[in-house]
PDB file of N, CA and C in Angstrom:
ATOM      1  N   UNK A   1       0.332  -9.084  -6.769  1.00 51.00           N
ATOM      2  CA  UNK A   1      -0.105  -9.395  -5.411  1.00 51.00           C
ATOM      3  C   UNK A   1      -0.373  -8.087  -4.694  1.00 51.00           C
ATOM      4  N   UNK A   2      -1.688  -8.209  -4.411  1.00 61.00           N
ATOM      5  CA  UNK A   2      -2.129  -6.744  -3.801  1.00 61.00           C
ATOM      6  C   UNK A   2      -3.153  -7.121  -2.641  1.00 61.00           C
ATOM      7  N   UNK A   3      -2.339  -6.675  -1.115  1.00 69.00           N
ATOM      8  CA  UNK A   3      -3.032  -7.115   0.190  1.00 69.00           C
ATOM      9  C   UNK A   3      -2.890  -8.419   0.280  1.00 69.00           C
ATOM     10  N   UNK A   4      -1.553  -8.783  -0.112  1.00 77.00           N
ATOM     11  CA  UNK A   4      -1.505 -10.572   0.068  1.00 77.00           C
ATOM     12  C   UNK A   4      -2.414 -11.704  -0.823  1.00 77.00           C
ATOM     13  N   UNK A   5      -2.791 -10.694  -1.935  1.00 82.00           N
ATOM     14  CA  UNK A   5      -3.658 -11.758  -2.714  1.00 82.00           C
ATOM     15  C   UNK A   5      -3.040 -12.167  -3.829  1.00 82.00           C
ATOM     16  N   UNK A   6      -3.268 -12.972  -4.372  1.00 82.00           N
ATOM     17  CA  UNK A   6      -2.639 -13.070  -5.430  1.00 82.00           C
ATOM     18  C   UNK A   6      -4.106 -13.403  -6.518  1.00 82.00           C
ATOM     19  N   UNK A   7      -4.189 -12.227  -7.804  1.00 87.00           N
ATOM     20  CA  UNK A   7      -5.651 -12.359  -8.695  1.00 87.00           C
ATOM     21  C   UNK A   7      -5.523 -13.129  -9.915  1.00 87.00           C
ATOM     22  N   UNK A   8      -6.543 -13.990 -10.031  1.00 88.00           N
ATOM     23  CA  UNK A   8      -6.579 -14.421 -10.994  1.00 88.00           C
ATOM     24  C   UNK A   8      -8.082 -14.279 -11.989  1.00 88.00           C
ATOM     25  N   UNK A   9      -7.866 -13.361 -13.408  1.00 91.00           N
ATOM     26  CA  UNK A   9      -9.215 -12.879 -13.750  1.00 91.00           C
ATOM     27  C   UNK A   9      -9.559 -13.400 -14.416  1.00 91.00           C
ATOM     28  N   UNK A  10     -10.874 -12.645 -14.821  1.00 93.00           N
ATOM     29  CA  UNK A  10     -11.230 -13.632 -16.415  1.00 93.00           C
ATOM     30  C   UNK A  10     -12.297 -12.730 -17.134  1.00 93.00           C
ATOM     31  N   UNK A  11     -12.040 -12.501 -18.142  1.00 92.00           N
ATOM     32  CA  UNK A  11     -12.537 -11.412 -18.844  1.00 92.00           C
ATOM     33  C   UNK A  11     -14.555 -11.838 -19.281  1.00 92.00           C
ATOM     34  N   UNK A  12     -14.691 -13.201 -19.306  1.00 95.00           N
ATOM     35  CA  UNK A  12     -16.369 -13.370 -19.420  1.00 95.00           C
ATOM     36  C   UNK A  12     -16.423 -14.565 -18.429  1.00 95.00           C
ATOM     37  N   UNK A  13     -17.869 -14.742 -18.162  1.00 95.00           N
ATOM     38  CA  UNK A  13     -18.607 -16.023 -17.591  1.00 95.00           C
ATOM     39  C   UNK A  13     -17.593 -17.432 -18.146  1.00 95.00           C
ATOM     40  N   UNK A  14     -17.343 -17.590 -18.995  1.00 96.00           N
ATOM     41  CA  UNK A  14     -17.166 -18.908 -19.883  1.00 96.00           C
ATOM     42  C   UNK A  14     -15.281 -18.956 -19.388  1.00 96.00           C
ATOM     43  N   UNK A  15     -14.773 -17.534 -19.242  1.00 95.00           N
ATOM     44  CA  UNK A  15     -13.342 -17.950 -18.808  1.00 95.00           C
ATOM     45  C   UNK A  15     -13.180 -18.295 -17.689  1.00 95.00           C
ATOM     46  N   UNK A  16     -14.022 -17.662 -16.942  1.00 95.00           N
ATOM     47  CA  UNK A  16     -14.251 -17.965 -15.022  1.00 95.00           C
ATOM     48  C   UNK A  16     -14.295 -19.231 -15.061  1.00 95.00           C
ATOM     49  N   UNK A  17     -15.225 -20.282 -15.621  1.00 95.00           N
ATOM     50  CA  UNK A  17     -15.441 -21.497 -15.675  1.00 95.00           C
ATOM     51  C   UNK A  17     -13.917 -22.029 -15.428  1.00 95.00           C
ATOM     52  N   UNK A  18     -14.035 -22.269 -17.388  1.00 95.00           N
ATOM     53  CA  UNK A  18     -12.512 -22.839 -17.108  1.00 95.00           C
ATOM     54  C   UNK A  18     -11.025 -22.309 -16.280  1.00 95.00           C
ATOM     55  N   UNK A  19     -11.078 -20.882 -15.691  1.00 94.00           N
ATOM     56  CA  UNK A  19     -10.451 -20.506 -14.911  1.00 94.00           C
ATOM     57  C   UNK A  19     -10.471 -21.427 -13.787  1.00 94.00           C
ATOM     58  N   UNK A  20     -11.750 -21.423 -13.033  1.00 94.00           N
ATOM     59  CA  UNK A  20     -11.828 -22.657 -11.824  1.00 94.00           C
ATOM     60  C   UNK A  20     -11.254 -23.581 -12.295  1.00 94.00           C
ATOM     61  N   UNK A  21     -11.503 -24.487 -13.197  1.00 93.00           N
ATOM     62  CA  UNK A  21     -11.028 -25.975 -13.303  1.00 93.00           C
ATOM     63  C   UNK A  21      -9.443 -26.117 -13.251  1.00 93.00           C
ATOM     64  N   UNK A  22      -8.585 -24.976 -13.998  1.00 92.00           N
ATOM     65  CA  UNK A  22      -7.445 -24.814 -13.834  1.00 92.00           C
ATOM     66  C   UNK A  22      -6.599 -24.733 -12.395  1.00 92.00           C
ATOM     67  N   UNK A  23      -7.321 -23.722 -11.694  1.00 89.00           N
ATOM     68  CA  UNK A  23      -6.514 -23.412 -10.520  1.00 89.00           C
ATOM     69  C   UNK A  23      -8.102 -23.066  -9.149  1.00 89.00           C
ATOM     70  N   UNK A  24      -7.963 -24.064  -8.447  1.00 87.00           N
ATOM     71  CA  UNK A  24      -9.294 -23.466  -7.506  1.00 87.00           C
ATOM     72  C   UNK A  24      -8.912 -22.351  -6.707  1.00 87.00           C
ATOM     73  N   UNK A  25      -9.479 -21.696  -6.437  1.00 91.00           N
ATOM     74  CA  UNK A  25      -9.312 -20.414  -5.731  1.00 91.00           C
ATOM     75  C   UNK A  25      -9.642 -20.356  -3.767  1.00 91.00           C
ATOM     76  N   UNK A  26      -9.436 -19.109  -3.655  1.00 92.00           N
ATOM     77  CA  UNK A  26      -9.858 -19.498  -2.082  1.00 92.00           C
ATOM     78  C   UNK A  26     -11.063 -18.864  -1.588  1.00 92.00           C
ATOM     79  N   UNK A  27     -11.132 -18.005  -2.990  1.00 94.00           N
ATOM     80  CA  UNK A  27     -12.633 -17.247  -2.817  1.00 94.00           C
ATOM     81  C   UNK A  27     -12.537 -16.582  -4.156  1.00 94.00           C
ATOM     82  N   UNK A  28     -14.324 -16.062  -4.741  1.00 95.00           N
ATOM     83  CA  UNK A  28     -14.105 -15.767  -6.062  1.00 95.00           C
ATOM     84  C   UNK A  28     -14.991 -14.245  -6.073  1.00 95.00           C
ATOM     85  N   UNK A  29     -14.603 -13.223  -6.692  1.00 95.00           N
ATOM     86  CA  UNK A  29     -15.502 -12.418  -6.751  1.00 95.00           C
ATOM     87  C   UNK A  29     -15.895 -12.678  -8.209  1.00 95.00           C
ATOM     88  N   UNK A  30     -17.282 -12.022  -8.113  1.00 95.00           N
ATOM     89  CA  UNK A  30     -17.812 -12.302  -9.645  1.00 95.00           C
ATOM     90  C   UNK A  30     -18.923 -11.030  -9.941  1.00 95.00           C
ATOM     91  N   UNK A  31     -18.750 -10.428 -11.324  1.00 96.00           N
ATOM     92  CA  UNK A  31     -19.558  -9.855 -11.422  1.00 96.00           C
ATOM     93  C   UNK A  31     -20.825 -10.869 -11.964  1.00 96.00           C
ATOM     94  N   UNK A  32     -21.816  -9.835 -12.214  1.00 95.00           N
ATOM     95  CA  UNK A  32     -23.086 -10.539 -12.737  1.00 95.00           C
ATOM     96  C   UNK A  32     -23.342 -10.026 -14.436  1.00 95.00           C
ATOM     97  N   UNK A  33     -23.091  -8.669 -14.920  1.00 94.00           N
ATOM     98  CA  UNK A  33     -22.988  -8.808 -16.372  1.00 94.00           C
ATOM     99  C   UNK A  33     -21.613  -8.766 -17.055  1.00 94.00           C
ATOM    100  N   UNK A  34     -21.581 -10.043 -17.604  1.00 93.00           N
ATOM    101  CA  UNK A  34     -20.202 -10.176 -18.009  1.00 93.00           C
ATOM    102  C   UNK A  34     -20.623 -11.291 -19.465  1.00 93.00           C
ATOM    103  N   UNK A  35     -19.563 -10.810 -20.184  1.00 94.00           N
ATOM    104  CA  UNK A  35     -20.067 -11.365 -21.837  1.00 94.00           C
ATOM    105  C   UNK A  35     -19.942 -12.908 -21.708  1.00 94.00           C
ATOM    106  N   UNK A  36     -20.243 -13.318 -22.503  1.00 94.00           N
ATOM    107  CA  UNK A  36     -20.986 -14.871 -23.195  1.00 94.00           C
ATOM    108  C   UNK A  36     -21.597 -15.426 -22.317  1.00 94.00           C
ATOM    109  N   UNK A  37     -21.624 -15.406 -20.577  1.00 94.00           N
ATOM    110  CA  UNK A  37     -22.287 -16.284 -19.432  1.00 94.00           C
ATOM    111  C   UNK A  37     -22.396 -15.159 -18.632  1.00 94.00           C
ATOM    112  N   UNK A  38     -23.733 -14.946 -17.984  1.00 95.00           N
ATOM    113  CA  UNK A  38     -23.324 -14.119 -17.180  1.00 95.00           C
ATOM    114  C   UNK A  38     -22.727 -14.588 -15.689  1.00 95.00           C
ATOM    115  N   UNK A  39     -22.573 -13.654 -14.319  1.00 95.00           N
ATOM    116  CA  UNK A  39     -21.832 -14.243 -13.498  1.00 95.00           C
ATOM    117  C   UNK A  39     -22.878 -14.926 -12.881  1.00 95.00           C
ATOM    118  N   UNK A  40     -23.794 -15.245 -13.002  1.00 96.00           N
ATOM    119  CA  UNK A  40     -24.699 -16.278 -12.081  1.00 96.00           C
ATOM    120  C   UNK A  40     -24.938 -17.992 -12.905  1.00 96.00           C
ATOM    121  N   UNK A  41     -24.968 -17.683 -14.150  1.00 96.00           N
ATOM    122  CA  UNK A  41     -24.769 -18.945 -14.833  1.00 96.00           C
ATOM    123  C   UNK A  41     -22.965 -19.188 -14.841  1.00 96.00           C
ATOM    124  N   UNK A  42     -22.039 -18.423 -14.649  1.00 96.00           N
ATOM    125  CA  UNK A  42     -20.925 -19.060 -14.446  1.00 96.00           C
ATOM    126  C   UNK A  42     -21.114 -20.199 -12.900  1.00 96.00           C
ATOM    127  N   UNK A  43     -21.470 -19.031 -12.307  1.00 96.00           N
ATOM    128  CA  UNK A  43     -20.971 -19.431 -10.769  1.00 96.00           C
ATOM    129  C   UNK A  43     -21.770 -20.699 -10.357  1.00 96.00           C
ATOM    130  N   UNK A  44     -23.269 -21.131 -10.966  1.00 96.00           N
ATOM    131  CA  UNK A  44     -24.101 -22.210 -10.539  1.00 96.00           C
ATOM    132  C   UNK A  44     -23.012 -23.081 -11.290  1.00 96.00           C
ATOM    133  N   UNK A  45     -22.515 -22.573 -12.999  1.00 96.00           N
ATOM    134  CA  UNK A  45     -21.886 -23.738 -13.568  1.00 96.00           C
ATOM    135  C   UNK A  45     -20.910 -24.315 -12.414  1.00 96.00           C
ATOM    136  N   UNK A  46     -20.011 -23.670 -11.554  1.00 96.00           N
ATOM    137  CA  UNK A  46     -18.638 -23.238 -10.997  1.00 96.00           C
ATOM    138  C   UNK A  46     -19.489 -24.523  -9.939  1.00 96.00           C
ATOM    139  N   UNK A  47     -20.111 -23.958  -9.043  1.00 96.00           N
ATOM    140  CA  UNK A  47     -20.956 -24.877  -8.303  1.00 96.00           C
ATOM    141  C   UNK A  47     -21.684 -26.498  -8.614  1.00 96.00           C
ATOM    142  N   UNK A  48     -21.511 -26.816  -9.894  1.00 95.00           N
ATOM    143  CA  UNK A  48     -21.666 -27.939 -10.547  1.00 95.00           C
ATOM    144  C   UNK A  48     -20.571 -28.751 -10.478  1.00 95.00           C
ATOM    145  N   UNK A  49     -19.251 -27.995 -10.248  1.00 94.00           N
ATOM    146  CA  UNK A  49     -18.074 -28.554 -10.296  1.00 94.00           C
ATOM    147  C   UNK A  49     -17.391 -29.525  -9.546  1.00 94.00           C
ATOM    148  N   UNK A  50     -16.464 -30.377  -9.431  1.00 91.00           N
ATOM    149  CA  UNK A  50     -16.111 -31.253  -8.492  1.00 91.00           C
ATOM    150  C   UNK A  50     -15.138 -30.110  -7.731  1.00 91.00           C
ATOM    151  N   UNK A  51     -16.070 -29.693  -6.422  1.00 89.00           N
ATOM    152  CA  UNK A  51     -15.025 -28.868  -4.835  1.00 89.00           C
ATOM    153  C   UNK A  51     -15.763 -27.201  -5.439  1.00 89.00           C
ATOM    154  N   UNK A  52     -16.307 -27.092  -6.532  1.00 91.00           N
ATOM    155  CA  UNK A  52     -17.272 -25.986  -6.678  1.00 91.00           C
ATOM    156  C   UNK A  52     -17.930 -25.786  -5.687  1.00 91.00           C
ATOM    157  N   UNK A  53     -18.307 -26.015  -4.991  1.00 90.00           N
ATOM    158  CA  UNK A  53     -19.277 -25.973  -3.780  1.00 90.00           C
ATOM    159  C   UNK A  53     -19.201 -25.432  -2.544  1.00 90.00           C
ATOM    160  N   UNK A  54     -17.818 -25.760  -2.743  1.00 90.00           N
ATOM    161  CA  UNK A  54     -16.867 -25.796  -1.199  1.00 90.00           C
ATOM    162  C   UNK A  54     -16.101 -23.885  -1.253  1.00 90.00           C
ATOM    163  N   UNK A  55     -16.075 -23.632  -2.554  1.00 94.00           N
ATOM    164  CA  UNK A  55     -15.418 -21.849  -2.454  1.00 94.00           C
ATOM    165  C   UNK A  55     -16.338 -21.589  -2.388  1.00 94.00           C
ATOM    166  N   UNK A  56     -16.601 -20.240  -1.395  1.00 96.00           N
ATOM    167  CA  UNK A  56     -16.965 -19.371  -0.927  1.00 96.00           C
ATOM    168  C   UNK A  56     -16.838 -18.325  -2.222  1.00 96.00           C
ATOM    169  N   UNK A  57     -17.736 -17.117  -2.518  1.00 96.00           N
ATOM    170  CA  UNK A  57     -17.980 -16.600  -3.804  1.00 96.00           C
ATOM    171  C   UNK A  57     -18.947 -15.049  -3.193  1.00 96.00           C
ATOM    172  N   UNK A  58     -18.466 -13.786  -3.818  1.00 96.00           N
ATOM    173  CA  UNK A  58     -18.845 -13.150  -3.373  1.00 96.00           C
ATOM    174  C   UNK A  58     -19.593 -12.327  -4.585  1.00 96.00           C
ATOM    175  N   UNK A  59     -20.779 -11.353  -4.875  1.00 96.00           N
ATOM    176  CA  UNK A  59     -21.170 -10.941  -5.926  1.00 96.00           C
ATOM    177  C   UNK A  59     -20.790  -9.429  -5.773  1.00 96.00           C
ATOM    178  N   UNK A  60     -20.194  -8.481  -6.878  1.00 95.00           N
ATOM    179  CA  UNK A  60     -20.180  -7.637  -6.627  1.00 95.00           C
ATOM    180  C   UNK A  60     -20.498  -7.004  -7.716  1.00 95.00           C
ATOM    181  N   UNK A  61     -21.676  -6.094  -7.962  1.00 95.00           N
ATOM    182  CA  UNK A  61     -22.335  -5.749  -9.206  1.00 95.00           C
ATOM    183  C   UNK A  61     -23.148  -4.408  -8.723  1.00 95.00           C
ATOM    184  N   UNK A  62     -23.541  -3.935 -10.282  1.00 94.00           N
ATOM    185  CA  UNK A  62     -24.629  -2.851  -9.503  1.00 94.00           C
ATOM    186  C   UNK A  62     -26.152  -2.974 -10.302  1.00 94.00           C
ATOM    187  N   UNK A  63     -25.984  -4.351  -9.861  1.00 93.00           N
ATOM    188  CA  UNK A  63     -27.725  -4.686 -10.283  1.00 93.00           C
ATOM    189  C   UNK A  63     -28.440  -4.899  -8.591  1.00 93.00           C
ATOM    190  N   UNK A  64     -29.098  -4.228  -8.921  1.00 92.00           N
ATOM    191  CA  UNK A  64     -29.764  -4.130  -7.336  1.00 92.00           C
ATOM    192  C   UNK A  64     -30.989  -5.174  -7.126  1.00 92.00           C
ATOM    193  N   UNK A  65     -31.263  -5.592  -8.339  1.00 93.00           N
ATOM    194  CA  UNK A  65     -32.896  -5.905  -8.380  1.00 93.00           C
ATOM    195  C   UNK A  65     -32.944  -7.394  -7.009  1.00 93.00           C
ATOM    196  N   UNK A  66     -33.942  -7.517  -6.734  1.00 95.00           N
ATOM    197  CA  UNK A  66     -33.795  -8.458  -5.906  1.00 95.00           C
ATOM    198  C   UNK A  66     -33.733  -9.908  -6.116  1.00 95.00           C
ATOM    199  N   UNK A  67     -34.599 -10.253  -7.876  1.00 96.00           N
ATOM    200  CA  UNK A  67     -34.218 -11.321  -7.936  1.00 96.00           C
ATOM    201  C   UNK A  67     -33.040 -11.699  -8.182  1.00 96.00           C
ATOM    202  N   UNK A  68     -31.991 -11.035  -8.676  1.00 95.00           N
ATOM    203  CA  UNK A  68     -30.540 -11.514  -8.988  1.00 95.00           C
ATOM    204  C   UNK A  68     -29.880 -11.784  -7.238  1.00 95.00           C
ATOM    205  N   UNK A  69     -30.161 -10.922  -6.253  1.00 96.00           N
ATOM    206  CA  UNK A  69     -29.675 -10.698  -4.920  1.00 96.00           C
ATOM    207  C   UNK A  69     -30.751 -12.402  -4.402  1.00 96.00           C
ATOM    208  N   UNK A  70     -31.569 -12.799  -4.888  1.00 96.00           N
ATOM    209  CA  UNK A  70     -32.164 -13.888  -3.991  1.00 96.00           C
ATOM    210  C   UNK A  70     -31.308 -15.149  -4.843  1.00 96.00           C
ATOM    211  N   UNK A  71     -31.359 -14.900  -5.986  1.00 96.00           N
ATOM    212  CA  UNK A  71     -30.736 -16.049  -6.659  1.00 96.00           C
ATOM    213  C   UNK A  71     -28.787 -16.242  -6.162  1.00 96.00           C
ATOM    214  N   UNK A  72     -28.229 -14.999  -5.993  1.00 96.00           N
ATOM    215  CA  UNK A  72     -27.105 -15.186  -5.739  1.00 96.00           C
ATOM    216  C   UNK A  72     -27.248 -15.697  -4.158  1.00 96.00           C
ATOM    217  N   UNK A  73     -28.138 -15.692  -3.392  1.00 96.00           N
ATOM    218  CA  UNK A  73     -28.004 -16.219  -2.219  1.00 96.00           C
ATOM    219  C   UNK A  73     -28.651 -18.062  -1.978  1.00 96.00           C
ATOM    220  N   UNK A  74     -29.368 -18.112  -3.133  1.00 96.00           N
ATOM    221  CA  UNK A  74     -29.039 -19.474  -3.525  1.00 96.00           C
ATOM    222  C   UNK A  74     -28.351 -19.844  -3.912  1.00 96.00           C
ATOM    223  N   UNK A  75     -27.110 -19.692  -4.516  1.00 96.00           N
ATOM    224  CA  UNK A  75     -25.836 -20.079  -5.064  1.00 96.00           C
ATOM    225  C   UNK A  75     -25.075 -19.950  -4.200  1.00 96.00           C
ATOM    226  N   UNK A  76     -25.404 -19.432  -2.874  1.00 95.00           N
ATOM    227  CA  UNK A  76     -24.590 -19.672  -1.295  1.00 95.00           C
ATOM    228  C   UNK A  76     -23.902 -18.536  -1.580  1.00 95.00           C
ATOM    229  N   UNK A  77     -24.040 -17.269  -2.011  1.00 96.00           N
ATOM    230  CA  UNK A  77     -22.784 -15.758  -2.111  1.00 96.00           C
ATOM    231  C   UNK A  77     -22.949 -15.708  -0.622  1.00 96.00           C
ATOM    232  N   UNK A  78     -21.594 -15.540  -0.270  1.00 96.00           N
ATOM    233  CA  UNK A  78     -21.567 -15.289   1.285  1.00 96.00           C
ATOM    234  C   UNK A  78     -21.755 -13.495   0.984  1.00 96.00           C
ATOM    235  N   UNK A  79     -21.809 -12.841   0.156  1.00 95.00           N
ATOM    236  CA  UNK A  79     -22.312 -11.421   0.417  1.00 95.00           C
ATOM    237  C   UNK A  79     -22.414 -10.972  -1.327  1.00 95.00           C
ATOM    238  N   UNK A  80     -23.426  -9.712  -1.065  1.00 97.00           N
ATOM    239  CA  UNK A  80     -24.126  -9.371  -2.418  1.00 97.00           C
ATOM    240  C   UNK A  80     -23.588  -7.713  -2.465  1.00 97.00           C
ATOM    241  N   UNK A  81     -22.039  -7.100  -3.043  1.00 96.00           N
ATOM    242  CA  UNK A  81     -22.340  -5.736  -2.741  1.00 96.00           C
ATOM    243  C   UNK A  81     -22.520  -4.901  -4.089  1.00 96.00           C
ATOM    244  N   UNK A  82     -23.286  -3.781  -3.969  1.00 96.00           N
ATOM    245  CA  UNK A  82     -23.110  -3.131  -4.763  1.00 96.00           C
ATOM    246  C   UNK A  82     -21.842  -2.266  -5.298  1.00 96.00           C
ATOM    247  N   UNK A  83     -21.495  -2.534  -6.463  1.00 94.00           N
ATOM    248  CA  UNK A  83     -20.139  -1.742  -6.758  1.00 94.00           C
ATOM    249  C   UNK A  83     -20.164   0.021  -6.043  1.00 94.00           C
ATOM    250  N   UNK A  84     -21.537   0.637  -6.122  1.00 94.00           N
ATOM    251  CA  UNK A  84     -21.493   2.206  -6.647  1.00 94.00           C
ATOM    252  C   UNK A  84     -21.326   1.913  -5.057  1.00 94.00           C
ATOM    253  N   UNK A  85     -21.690   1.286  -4.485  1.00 94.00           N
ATOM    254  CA  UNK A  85     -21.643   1.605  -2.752  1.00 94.00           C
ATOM    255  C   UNK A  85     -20.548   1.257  -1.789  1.00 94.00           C
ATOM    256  N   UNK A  86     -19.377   0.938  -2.532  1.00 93.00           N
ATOM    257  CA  UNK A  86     -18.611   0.398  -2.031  1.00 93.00           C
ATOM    258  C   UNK A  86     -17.450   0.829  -2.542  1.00 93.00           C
ATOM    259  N   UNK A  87     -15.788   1.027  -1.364  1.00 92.00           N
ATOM    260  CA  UNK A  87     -14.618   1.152  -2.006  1.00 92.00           C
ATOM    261  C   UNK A  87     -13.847   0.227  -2.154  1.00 92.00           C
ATOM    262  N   UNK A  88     -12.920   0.239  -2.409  1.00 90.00           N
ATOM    263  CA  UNK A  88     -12.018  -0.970  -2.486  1.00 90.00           C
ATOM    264  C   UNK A  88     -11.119  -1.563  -1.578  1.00 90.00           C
ATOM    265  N   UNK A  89     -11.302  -0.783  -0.314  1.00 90.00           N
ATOM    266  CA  UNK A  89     -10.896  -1.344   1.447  1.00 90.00           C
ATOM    267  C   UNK A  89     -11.811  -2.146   2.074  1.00 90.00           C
ATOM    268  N   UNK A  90     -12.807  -1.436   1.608  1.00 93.00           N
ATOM    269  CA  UNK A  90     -14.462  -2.408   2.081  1.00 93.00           C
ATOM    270  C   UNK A  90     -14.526  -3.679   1.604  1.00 93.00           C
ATOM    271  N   UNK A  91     -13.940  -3.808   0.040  1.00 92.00           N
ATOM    272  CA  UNK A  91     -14.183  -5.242  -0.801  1.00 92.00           C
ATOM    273  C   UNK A  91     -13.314  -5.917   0.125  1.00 92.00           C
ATOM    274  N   UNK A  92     -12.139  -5.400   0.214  1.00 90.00           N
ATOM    275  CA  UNK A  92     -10.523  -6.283   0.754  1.00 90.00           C
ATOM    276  C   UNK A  92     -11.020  -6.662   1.758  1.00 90.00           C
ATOM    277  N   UNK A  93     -11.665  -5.781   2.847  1.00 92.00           N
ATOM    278  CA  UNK A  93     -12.102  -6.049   4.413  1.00 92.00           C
ATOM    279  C   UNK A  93     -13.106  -7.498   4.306  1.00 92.00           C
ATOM    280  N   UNK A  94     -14.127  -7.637   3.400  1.00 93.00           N
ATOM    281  CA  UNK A  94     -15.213  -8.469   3.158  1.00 93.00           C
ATOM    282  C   UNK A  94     -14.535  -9.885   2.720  1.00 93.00           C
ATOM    283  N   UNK A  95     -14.057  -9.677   1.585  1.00 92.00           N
ATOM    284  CA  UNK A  95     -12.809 -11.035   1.141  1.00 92.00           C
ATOM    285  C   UNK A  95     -12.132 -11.508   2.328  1.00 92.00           C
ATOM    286  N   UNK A  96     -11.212 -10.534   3.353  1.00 92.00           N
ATOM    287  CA  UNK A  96     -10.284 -11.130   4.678  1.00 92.00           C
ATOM    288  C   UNK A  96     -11.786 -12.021   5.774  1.00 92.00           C
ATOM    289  N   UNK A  97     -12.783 -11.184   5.562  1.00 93.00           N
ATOM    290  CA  UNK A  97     -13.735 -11.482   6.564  1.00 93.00           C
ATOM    291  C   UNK A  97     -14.220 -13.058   6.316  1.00 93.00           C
ATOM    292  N   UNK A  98     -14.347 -13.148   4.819  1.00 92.00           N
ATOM    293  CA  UNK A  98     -14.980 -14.529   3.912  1.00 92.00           C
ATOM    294  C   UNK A  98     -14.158 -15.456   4.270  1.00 92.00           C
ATOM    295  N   UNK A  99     -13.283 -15.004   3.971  1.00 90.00           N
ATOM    296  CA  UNK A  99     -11.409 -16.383   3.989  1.00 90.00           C
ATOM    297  C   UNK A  99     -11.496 -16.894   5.708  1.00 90.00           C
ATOM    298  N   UNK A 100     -11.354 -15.755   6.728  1.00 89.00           N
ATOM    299  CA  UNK A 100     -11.613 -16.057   7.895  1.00 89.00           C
ATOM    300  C   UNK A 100     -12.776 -17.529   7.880  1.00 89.00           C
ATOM    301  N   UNK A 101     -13.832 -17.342   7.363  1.00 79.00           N
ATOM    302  CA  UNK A 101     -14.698 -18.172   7.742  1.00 79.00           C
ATOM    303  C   UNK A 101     -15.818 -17.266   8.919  1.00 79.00           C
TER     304      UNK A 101
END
């Protein structure tokens, strides 16, 4: 538990999945290249889900290109950051900001 969170990971696309079904979360960060699924076919899967819909999901990657940034904003990412541009007070600050609503 770090900043009151408590993490739960998952090493590819395909564990995230069944990670959700196990335990829903209150928000999810996700990268976008990650082995066997990447994080955008997890997260639409995640979004297929019964209450998938309803977490809030944030992308944090350092693919800049824009179609991955338009597609994650169809999948409702309440924010798109780049890893190289960002520290790890900024992520925490963005997550407290998400949870807020």
């Amino acid at each position: 538990v770090k900043d009151g969170f408590e993490v739960i990971s998952a090493g590819d696309g395909e564990e995230a999945v069944k990670q959700f079904k196990k335990s829903t979360p209150d928000v999810m960060l996700i990268d976008i290249l990650l082995p066997k699924k990447n994080g955008l076919e997890a997260l639409r899967e995640i979004r297929a889900l019964p209450g998938g819909g309803g977490v809030p999901a944030m992308i944090l990657s350092n693919l800049e290109e824009a179609a991955y940034q338009q597609e994650a904003q169809e999948l409702n990412a309440k924010a798109y950051l780049i890893k190289a541009n960002v520290q790890l007070p900024e992520i925490v600050a963005k997550v407290k900001e998400i949870l807020k609503g």
